[in-house]
Every structure is written in structure tokens, then in C-alpha cells.
Amino acid sequence: MYTKFQEAANYIKQRINGETPEFAIVLGSGLGALKDEVTPIEKINYNEIPNFPQTTVEGHTGELIYGTLEGKKVLLMAGRFHYYEGYTMQQVTFPFRVFHLLGIKNLIVSNASGGVHADFKVGDVMIIKDHINMFPEHPLRGKNLSEFGTRFPEMSKAYDHDFIAKFEEIAKKESLDIKKGVYVGLQGPTFETPAEYGMVRVLGGDAVGMSTVPEVIVARHQGMRVAALSVITDLGGPEISIPVSHEEVLNAANVAMPNVIKLVKGLIAES
């Protein structure tokens, strides 16, 4: 696998003239409008990159965009991979190994999620302060690749505390009503039942989704600093039985985009 990571990284390095982006940014379902904020230097379709997986989900376009955002060089991943698509966890997290080999130290992740906190409403943006991993496969299972990190990585600060504080400062300055909470990762692809939403709440979760957790684990394994935002695109719980569709998720994410853009641009500008 290490050779495959290197082949992908070498190809991308060639396409971006050997430069090192300061941030990698990963866009969740319906959050693709953020890519329009990047001044592009180079665009690379996933199918051009050696060994790279291919996205299969609507709302995930499938390209890397290298360019500038708030005066910083960034590599934006428009379209991610999910365990429910049939990929292994090693495939889901493949791009993040490549980011490390490119020398990227900072990661901003976004996602769409179902809110279970009583104070949340559709369209809210939640700063992820921690997560609960409930995926059936762990991305670090198997032989440890010591080139990336230790066998038993420490996860007490999976989400960088300085980044969280900066998000909160930006939200205050911009008068944004931003939430903060714990994200629970489940495999999907079904949206949760009312009882499952209730379980997430009992476990201490504030929102639930089908991504992010494996990616953050791998990023932290190799020492990357992580910031994450979750857009609340539906609500759930034992007392709520409102049907939800992927189209509704995309629509809700679109409503929240202005706030997501302000937070991401502000964090990059001030880092």
C-alpha cells in the first residue's frame, strides 16, 4: 500500500509543481459551493490519479482542486469516499495518506449530519469538538505503517483546540449562531431510525453521519491538525419520525453554505 500512496502523491506533486499546500479541505454532501471560493491553479480528476478511488455519490464531484484561498495554498477534495460505497477503510482514507506524503499539516473536514441535540435545527453549523467511532471496521486495523505514525495513536485532542477556538472567535465576530458538539460515525447508507437517533443521543452524541471519523483517525495517526464542521441537514429522535431524503440533505447543506464559507475562510486567513 505504501508504494500506491507514493505513486499517487508523486503524480499530484508533478501536477502542482512540487509545491506544498498549507491546508487540505474535504467537502461533504451538498457543500461543494466552497470550491468556488478557491482561485484554481490546477484541477485533477480522481480518475487521473494512480490508485485513487472513485466517488459514486451525488453531491460529490470527484476532483482535487489546487489553488489559493485567503492567500494560502490549499488542496481541496471535492468528493469523498464512504465505507457504505463498498470501499475498505484503507480505500476510504487513501487520500489522507497521500496528503501526508505531500507534506500537508492541516486538515479541514466538512460533512452533512443528522442532529439529535434538542437545541439544534436544520441548517445549523456545528463545530465538531470530539467524535464517537461506531464504524464496524477501524482504518488503522492491520499492519501499522510506521512511516505514518505509531501503532497506538493518542486521540485526546482529535480536533485541534486552537482551531476550535478560532472557529468560535470567527463566529462571534461574524454574529453567527454556531453550535458545538460530538459527532457519531455510523456506517450507513440508511438514514437512522428514530430509535437509532435516540441511541446516538444517549451515547453522548449531538449529531450523526456516515463519514469523517475514519478520515480524522488517519489524519491524527500521522500528526495532522484537524478542524471539522458538520451541517445539520435533518433532525431525529424517538419522538421524531419525519422522513428524510438525500435531496433534502443537499438542500439543507446549501442553505448553510454561507456560514461554512465564512468559518473556513476565516480559519485559513488567521492560521
C-alpha positions in Angstrom: 0.0 0.0 0.0 2.8 2.4 0.8 4.0 2.2 -2.8 0.5 3.0 -4.0 0.3 6.0 -1.8 3.7 7.2 -3.1 2.6 6.8 -6.7 -0.5 8.9 -6.2 1.5 11.5 -4.2 4.2 11.7 -6.9 1.6 12.3 -9.6 -0.1 15.1 -7.7 3.3 16.7 -6.8 4.1 16.8 -10.5 0.7 18.4 -11.3 1.2 21.1 -8.6 4.8 21.8 -9.5 6.2 20.2 -6.3 4.6 22.8 -4.0 3.2 22.0 -0.6 -0.4 23.2 0.2 -0.9 24.6 3.7 -4.3 23.1 4.1 -6.2 20.1 2.7 -10.0 20.7 2.7 -12.6 18.0 2.3 -16.2 18.8 1.2 -19.2 16.9 2.5 -22.5 16.2 0.8 -24.0 19.4 -0.7 -21.0 21.6 0.4 -19.4 21.8 -3.0 -20.0 25.5 -3.3 -16.9 26.1 -1.2 -14.8 25.1 -4.1 -16.0 28.2 -6.0 -14.1 30.3 -3.3 -10.8 28.8 -4.3 -8.8 30.5 -7.0 -7.8 27.4 -9.0 -4.2 26.8 -10.2 -4.7 23.1 -11.2 -7.7 20.7 -11.2 -7.1 17.0 -11.2 -9.9 14.4 -11.7 -9.7 11.5 -9.4 -9.6 9.1 -12.4 -6.3 10.6 -13.4 -4.6 9.9 -10.1 -2.9 6.5 -9.9 -4.6 4.1 -7.4 -7.1 6.8 -6.3 -10.7 5.6 -5.5 -13.7 7.0 -7.5 -16.7 8.6 -5.8 -20.1 7.3 -6.6 -22.4 9.6 -4.6 -24.5 12.5 -5.9 -23.1 15.8 -4.5 -19.5 14.5 -4.6 -17.9 15.6 -7.9 -14.6 13.8 -7.7 -11.7 16.2 -8.3 -8.8 17.7 -6.5 -8.6 21.5 -6.8 -5.2 23.1 -6.1 -5.3 26.8 -5.7 -5.3 29.8 -3.3 -7.9 30.7 -0.6 -7.3 33.8 1.6 -3.8 34.0 0.3 -2.9 30.4 1.3 -2.2 27.4 -0.9 -4.9 24.8 -0.4 -5.7 21.4 -1.9 -9.5 20.9 -1.9 -11.0 17.5 -2.2 -14.4 17.9 -3.9 -16.0 14.5 -3.2 -15.0 11.9 -0.6 -15.3 8.2 -0.2 -17.5 6.3 2.2 -17.4 2.9 3.8 -21.0 2.3 2.6 -20.0 2.5 -1.0 -18.2 -0.8 -0.6 -14.7 0.6 0.0 -12.4 -0.8 2.7 -11.3 1.7 5.3 -7.9 1.8 3.7 -9.5 2.9 0.5 -11.8 5.4 2.3 -8.8 7.1 3.9 -6.4 6.7 0.9 -6.4 10.4 0.1 -5.3 11.3 3.6 -2.2 9.2 3.4 -1.4 10.9 0.2 -2.0 14.4 1.8 0.7 13.4 4.4 3.2 12.4 1.7 2.5 15.8 0.1 3.6 17.5 3.3 0.2 18.9 4.3 0.0 19.6 8.0 -3.5 21.0 8.4 -6.9 19.5 7.5 -10.4 21.0 7.4 -13.2 18.5 7.1 -16.9 19.1 6.5 -20.0 16.9 6.5 -23.7 16.7 6.5 -25.3 15.1 9.5 -28.5 14.4 11.4 -28.9 16.4 14.5 -30.1 14.8 17.8 -29.5 17.7 20.2 -32.7 19.3 21.4 -31.4 22.8 20.6 -30.4 22.0 17.0 -32.4 23.0 13.9 -32.0 22.2 10.2 -29.4 24.4 8.7 -27.2 24.8 11.8 -23.5 24.5 11.6 -21.8 22.5 14.3 -18.1 22.7 15.2 -17.1 19.1 15.9 -15.3 19.0 19.3 -15.0 15.2 19.5 -16.3 12.1 18.0 -17.6 8.6 18.8 -16.4 5.9 16.4 -19.2 3.3 15.7 -17.9 2.0 12.3 -17.6 -1.8 12.1 -14.0 -1.5 10.7 -11.2 0.6 12.0 -9.0 2.4 9.5 -5.8 1.5 11.4 -6.6 -2.2 11.6 -3.8 -4.4 10.3 -0.1 -3.9 10.0 1.0 -0.4 11.2 2.7 1.7 8.7 5.4 3.3 10.9 6.2 5.7 8.1 3.0 7.5 9.0 2.7 7.1 12.8 2.7 5.0 15.9 0.9 1.7 16.4 -1.3 3.2 19.2 -2.1 6.9 18.3 -3.3 9.2 21.1 -6.7 10.8 20.4 -7.5 13.1 23.4 -7.3 16.1 21.0 -8.5 14.6 17.8 -9.9 18.0 16.8 -7.4 20.8 17.3 -8.3 23.0 20.3 -6.8 26.1 18.7 -8.7 25.6 15.5 -11.9 25.2 17.6 -11.2 28.4 19.4 -10.6 30.3 16.1 -13.9 29.0 14.7 -15.6 30.3 17.8 -13.9 33.7 17.5 -14.9 34.0 13.8 -18.5 33.1 14.7 -18.6 35.7 17.3 -17.1 38.4 15.1 -19.5 37.5 12.2 -22.5 37.2 14.6 -23.1 33.5 13.5 -25.2 31.2 15.6 -22.8 28.3 15.6 -23.2 25.1 17.6 -20.5 22.8 19.1 -20.8 19.1 19.8 -19.9 15.5 19.4 -20.2 13.7 16.1 -21.1 10.0 16.0 -19.9 8.0 12.9 -22.1 5.1 11.7 -21.6 3.1 8.5 -24.9 3.9 6.6 -26.2 4.0 3.9 -29.6 4.1 5.6 -30.6 7.2 7.5 -31.1 6.3 11.1 -34.3 5.1 12.6 -35.9 7.2 15.4 -34.6 4.7 17.9 -31.1 4.8 16.4 -31.2 8.6 16.6 -32.2 8.2 20.3 -29.3 5.8 20.8 -26.9 8.4 19.5 -28.3 11.0 21.9 -28.0 8.5 24.9 -24.4 7.8 23.9 -23.5 11.5 24.2 -23.7 12.4 20.5 -25.1 15.7 19.2 -25.1 14.7 15.5 -24.7 11.6 13.5 -23.3 10.9 10.0 -21.6 8.4 7.7 -18.1 9.9 7.2 -15.3 12.0 8.8 -14.4 9.7 11.7 -12.1 7.3 9.7 -10.5 10.3 8.0 -9.8 12.1 11.2 -8.3 9.0 12.8 -5.9 8.6 9.9 -5.1 12.3 9.9 -4.3 12.2 13.6 -2.3 9.0 13.2 0.1 10.9 11.0 0.1 14.1 13.1 -2.1 16.4 11.1 -4.0 19.2 12.9 -7.8 18.8 12.2 -10.7 21.2 12.2 -14.2 19.9 11.4 -17.6 21.4 10.7 -20.9 19.5 10.5 -24.0 20.9 8.8 -27.3 19.8 10.4 -29.4 18.7 7.5 -32.1 16.7 9.3 -33.3 16.1 12.9 -34.0 12.8 14.6 -35.0 11.1 17.8 -37.5 8.7 19.3 -40.2 11.4 19.3 -39.4 12.3 15.6 -40.4 10.2 12.6 -40.1 12.7 9.8 -38.8 11.0 6.5 -35.5 12.4 5.1 -34.0 12.1 1.7 -30.6 12.7 0.2 -32.1 15.6 -1.8 -33.3 17.3 1.4 -29.8 16.8 2.8 -28.3 18.6 -0.2 -30.9 21.4 0.1 -30.2 22.0 3.8 -26.5 22.0 3.2 -26.9 24.6 0.5 -28.7 26.9 3.0 -25.9 26.6 5.5 -23.1 27.2 2.9 -22.6 31.0 3.6 -21.7 30.2 7.2 -19.5 27.3 6.4 -17.6 29.5 3.9 -17.1 32.3 6.4 -15.8 29.9 9.0 -13.4 28.1 6.6 -12.1 31.2 5.0 -11.6 32.9 8.4 -9.7 29.9 9.8 -7.4 29.8 6.9 -6.8 33.5 6.9 -5.9 33.6 10.6 -3.8 30.4 10.7 
